[in-house]
mmCIF file of C-alpha atoms in Angstrom:
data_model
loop_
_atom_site.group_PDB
_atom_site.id
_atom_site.type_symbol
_atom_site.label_atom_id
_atom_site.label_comp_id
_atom_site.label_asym_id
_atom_site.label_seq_id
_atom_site.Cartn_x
_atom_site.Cartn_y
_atom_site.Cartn_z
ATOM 1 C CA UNK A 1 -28.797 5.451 -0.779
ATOM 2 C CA UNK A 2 -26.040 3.465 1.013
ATOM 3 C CA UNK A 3 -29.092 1.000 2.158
ATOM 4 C CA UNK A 4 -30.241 0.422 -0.991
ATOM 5 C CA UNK A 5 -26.805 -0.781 -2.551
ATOM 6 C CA UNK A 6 -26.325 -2.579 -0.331
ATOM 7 C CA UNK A 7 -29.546 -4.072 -0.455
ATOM 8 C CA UNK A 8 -29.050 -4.244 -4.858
ATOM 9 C CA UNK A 9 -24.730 -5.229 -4.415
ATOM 10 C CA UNK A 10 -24.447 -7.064 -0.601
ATOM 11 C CA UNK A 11 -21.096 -7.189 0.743
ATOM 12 C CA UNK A 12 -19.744 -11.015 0.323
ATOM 13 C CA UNK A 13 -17.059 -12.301 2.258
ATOM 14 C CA UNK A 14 -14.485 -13.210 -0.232
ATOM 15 C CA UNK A 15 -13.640 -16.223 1.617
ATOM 16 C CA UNK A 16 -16.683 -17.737 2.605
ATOM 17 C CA UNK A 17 -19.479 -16.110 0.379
ATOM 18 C CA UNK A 18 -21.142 -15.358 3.765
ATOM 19 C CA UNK A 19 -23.467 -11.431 2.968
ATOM 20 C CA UNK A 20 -22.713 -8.468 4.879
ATOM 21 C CA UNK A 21 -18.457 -8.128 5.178
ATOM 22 C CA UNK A 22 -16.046 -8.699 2.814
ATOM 23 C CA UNK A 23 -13.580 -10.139 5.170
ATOM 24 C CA UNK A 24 -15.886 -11.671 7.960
ATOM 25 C CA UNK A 25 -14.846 -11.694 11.273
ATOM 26 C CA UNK A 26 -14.497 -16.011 11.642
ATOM 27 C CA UNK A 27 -12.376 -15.656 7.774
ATOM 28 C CA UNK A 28 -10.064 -12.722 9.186
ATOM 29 C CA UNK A 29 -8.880 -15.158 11.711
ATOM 30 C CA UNK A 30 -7.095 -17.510 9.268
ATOM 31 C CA UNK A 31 -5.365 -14.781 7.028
ATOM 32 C CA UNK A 32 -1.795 -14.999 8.405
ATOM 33 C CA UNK A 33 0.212 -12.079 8.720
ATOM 34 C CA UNK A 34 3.936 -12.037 7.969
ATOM 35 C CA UNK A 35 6.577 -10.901 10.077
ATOM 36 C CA UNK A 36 8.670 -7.586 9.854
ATOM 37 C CA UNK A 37 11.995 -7.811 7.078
ATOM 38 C CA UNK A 38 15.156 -6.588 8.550
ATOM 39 C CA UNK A 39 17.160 -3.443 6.762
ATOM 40 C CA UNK A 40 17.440 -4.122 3.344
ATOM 41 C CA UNK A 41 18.314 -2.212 0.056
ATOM 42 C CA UNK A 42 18.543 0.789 1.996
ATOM 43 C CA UNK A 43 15.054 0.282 4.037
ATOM 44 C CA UNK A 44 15.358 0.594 7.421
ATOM 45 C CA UNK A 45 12.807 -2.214 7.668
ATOM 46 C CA UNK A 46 9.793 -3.121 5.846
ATOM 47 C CA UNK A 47 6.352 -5.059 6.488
ATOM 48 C CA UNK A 48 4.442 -6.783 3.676
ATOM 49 C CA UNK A 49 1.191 -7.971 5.810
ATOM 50 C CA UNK A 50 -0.212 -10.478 3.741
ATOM 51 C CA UNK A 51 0.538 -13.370 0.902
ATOM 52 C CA UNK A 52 -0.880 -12.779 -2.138
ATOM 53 C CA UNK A 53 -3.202 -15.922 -1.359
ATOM 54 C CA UNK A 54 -6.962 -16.419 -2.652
ATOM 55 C CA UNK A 55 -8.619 -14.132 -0.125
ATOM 56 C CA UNK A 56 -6.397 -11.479 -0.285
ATOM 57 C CA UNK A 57 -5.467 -11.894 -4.118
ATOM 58 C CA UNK A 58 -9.393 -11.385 -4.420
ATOM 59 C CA UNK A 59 -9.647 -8.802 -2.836
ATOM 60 C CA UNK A 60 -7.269 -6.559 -4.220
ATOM 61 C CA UNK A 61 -8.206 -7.217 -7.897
ATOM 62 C CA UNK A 62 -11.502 -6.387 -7.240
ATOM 63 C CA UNK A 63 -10.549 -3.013 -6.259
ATOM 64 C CA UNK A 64 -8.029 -2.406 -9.026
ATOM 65 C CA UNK A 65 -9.767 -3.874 -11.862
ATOM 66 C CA UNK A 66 -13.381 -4.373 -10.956
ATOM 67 C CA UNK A 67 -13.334 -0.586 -9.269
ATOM 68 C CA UNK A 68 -15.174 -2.249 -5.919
ATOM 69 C CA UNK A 69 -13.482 0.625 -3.959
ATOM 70 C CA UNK A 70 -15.829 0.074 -0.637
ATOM 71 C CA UNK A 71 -13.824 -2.868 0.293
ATOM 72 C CA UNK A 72 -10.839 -0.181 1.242
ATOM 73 C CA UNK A 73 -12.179 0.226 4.419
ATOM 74 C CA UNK A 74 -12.630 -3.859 5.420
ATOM 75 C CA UNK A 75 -9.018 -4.106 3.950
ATOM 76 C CA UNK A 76 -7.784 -0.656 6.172
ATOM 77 C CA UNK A 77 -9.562 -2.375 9.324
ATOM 78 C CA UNK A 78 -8.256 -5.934 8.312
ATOM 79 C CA UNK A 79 -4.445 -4.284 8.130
ATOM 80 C CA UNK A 80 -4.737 -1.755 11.066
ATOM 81 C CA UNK A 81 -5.918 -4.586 13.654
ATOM 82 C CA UNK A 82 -2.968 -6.820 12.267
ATOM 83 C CA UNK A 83 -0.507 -4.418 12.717
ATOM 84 C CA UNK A 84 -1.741 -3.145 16.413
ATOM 85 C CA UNK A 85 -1.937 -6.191 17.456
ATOM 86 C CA UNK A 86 1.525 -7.951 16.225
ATOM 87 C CA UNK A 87 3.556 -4.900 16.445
ATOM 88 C CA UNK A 88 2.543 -2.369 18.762
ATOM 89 C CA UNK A 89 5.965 -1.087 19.273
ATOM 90 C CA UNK A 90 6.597 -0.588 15.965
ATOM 91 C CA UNK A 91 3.536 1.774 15.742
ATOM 92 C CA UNK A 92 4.743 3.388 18.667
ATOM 93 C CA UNK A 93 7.841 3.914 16.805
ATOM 94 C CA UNK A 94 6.390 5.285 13.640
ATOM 95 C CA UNK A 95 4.161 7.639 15.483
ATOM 96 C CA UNK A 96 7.001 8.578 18.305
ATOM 97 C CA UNK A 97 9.212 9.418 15.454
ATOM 98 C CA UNK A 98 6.446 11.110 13.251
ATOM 99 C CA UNK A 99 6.629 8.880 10.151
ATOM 100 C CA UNK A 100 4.634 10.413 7.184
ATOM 101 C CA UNK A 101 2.745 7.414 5.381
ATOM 102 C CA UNK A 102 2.948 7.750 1.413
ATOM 103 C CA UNK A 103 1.364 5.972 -1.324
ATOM 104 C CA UNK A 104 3.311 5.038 -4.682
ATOM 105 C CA UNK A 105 1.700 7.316 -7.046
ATOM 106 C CA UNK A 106 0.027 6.363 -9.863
ATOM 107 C CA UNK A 107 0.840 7.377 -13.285
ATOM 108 C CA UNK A 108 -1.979 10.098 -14.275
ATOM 109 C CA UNK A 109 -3.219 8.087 -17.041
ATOM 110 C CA UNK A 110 -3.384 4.735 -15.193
ATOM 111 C CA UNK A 111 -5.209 7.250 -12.456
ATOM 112 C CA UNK A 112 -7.774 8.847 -14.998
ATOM 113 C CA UNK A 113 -7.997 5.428 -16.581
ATOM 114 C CA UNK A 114 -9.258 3.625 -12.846
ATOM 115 C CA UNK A 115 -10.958 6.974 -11.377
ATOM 116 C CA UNK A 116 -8.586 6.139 -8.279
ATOM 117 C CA UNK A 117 -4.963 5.522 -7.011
ATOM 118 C CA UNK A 118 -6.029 2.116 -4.801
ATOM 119 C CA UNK A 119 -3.079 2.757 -2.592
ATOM 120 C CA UNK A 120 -3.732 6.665 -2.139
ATOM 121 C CA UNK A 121 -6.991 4.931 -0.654
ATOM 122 C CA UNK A 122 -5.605 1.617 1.549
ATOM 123 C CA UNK A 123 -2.628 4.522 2.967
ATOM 124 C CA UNK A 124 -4.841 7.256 3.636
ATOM 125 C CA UNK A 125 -7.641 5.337 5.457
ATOM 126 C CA UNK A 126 -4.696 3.083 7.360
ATOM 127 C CA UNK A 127 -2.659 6.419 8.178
ATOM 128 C CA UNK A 128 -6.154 7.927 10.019
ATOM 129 C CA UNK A 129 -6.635 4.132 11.429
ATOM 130 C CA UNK A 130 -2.775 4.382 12.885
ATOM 131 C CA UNK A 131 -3.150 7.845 14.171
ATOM 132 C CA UNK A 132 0.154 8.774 11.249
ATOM 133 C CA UNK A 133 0.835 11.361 8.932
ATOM 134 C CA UNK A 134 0.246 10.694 5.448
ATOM 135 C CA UNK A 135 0.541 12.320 2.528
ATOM 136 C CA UNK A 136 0.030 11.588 -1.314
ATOM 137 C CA UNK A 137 1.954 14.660 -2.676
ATOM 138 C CA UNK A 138 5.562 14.089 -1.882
ATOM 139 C CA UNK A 139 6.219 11.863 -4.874
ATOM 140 C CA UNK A 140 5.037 12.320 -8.547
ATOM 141 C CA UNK A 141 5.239 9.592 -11.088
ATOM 142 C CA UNK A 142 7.385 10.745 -13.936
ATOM 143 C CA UNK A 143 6.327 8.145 -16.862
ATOM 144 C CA UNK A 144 3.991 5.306 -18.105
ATOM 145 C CA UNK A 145 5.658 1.926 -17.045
ATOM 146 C CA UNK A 146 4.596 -1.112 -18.087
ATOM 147 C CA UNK A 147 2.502 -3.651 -15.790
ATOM 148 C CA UNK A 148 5.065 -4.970 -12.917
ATOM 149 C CA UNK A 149 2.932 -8.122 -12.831
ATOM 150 C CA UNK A 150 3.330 -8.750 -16.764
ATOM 151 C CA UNK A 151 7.094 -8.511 -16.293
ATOM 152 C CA UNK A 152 8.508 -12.240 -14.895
ATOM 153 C CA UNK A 153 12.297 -11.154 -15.437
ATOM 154 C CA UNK A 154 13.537 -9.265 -12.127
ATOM 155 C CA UNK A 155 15.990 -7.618 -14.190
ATOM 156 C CA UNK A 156 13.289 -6.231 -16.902
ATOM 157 C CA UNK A 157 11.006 -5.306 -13.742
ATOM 158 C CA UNK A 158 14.275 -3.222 -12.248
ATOM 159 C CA UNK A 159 14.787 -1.422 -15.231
ATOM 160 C CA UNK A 160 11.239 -0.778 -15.699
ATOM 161 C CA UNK A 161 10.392 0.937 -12.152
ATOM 162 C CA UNK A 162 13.754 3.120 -12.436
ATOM 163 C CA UNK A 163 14.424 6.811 -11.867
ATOM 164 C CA UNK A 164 10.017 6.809 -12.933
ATOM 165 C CA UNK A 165 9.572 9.077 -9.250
ATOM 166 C CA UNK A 166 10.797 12.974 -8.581
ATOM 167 C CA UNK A 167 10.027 15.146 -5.135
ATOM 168 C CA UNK A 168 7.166 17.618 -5.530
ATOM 169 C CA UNK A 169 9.011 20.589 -5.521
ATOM 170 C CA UNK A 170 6.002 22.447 -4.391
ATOM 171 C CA UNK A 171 5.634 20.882 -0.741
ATOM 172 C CA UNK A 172 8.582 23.433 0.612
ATOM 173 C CA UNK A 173 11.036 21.573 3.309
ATOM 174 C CA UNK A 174 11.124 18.432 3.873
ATOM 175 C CA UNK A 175 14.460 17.107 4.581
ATOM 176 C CA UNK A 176 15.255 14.848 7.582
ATOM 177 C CA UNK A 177 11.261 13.901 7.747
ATOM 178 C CA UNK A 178 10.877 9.998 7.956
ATOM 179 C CA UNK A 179 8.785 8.087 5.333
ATOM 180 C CA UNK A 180 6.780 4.748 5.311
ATOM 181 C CA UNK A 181 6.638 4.494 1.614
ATOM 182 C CA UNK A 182 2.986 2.336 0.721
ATOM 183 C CA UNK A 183 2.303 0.007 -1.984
ATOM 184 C CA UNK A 184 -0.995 -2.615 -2.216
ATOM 185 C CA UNK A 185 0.885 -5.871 -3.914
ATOM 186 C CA UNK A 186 5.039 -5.775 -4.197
ATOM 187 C CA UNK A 187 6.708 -9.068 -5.303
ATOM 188 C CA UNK A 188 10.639 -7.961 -6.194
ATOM 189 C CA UNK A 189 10.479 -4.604 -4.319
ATOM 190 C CA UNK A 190 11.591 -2.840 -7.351
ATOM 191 C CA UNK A 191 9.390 0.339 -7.459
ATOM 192 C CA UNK A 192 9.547 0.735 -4.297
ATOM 193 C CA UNK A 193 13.421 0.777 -4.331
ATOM 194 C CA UNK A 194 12.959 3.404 -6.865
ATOM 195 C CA UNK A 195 10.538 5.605 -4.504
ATOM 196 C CA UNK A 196 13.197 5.026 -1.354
ATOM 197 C CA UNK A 197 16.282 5.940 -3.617
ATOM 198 C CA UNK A 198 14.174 9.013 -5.137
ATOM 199 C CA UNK A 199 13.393 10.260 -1.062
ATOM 200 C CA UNK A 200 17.308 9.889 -0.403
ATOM 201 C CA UNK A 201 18.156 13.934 -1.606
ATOM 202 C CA UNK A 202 15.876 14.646 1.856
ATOM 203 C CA UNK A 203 18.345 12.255 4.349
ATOM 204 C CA UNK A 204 15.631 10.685 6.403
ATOM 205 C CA UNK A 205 16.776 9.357 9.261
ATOM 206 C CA UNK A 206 14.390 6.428 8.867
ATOM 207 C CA UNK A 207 12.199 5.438 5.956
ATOM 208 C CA UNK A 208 10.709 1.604 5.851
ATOM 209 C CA UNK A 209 8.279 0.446 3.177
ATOM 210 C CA UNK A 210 4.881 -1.106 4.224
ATOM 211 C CA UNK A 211 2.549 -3.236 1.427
ATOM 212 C CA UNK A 212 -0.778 -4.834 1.551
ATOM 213 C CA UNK A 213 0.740 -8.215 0.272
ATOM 214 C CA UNK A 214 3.833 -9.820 -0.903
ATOM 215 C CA UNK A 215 3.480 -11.823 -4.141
#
């Protein structure tokens, strides 16, 4: 089966049209990574990968709007090499101190709308990549917010994203874990500032924030 989409939809590199990968090997080479942000708004660091750029920016809204959800593995590989190979300590760090990876949830009609949380799938197949913990119950989405990306004001984006997360109640103790809180595009921060202040009732002792791309 697998053969023969790919033989009906072949893979094309988003950069240079070339069949078989969506991020080619000779492409992957010229998407620059950025470097780690210091403590900020409570983070004890953060890491947004990628600029929003062509390739990228292609990428990503072909998973979220054209539901081409086999490019979360070129994407997982894509990050997971990037972030070995600039910041092996940091890895070490996260997996020394047993950082749980978590995905901003979706709300659950966005989700049945799409079929799939996009993040759920970039953190779950990047936690396994990273040899970290990950989990996509510890936060629930409380409400329907509008579009982030429809919302140019950072004030109006703020006040969208807030107090729109609460702890699963269900998942017993988890106080004094540490959390690397996931989103696939973040341009103010804003929702996830909501997620980190929503995780402070469990006093992690470190919780950073880690996105696809910065916008």
């Amino acid at each position: 089966m697998s053969l023969i989409l790919d033989l009906l939809f072949p893979k094309i590199c988003y950069s240079c049209g070339q069949k078989g990968e969506y991020l080619c090997s000779k492409c992957q080479k010229h998407i620059n990574i950025i470097n780690v942000k210091s403590p900020k708004y409570g983070f004890d660091g953060g890491l947004s990968l990628f600029n929003y750029h062509s390739i990228i920016k292609s990428a990503i809204i072909d998973l979220k709007y054209n539901f081409v959800s086999d490019n979360v593995d070129s994407l997982s590989n894509l990050m997971a090499k990037k972030i070995k190979s600039n910041f092996p300590n940091l890895v070490k760090h996260w997996q020394k101190n047993n950082f749980i990876l978590i995905p901003i949830p979706l709300h659950q009609s966005r989700h049945f709308w799409r079929g799939f949380n996009q993040s759920e799938l970039l953190a779950s197949s990047l936690a396994s990549k990273l040899h970290l913990d990950y989990s996509n119950e510890v936060l629930i989405r409380n409400r329907k917010t509008d579009v982030q990306a429809k919302l140019k004001n950072i004030k109006d984006r703020t006040k969208n994203v807030a107090n729109i997360f609460s702890l699963n109640q269900s998942l017993g103790k988890l106080e004094h874990k540490n959390f690397i809180i996931f989103d696939d595009v973040s341009t103010t921060l804003s929702t996830l500032k909501s997620a980190q202040n929503t995780l402070k009732i469990l006093s992690p002792k470190y919780c950073w924030y880690l996105t696809l791309s910065a916008g």
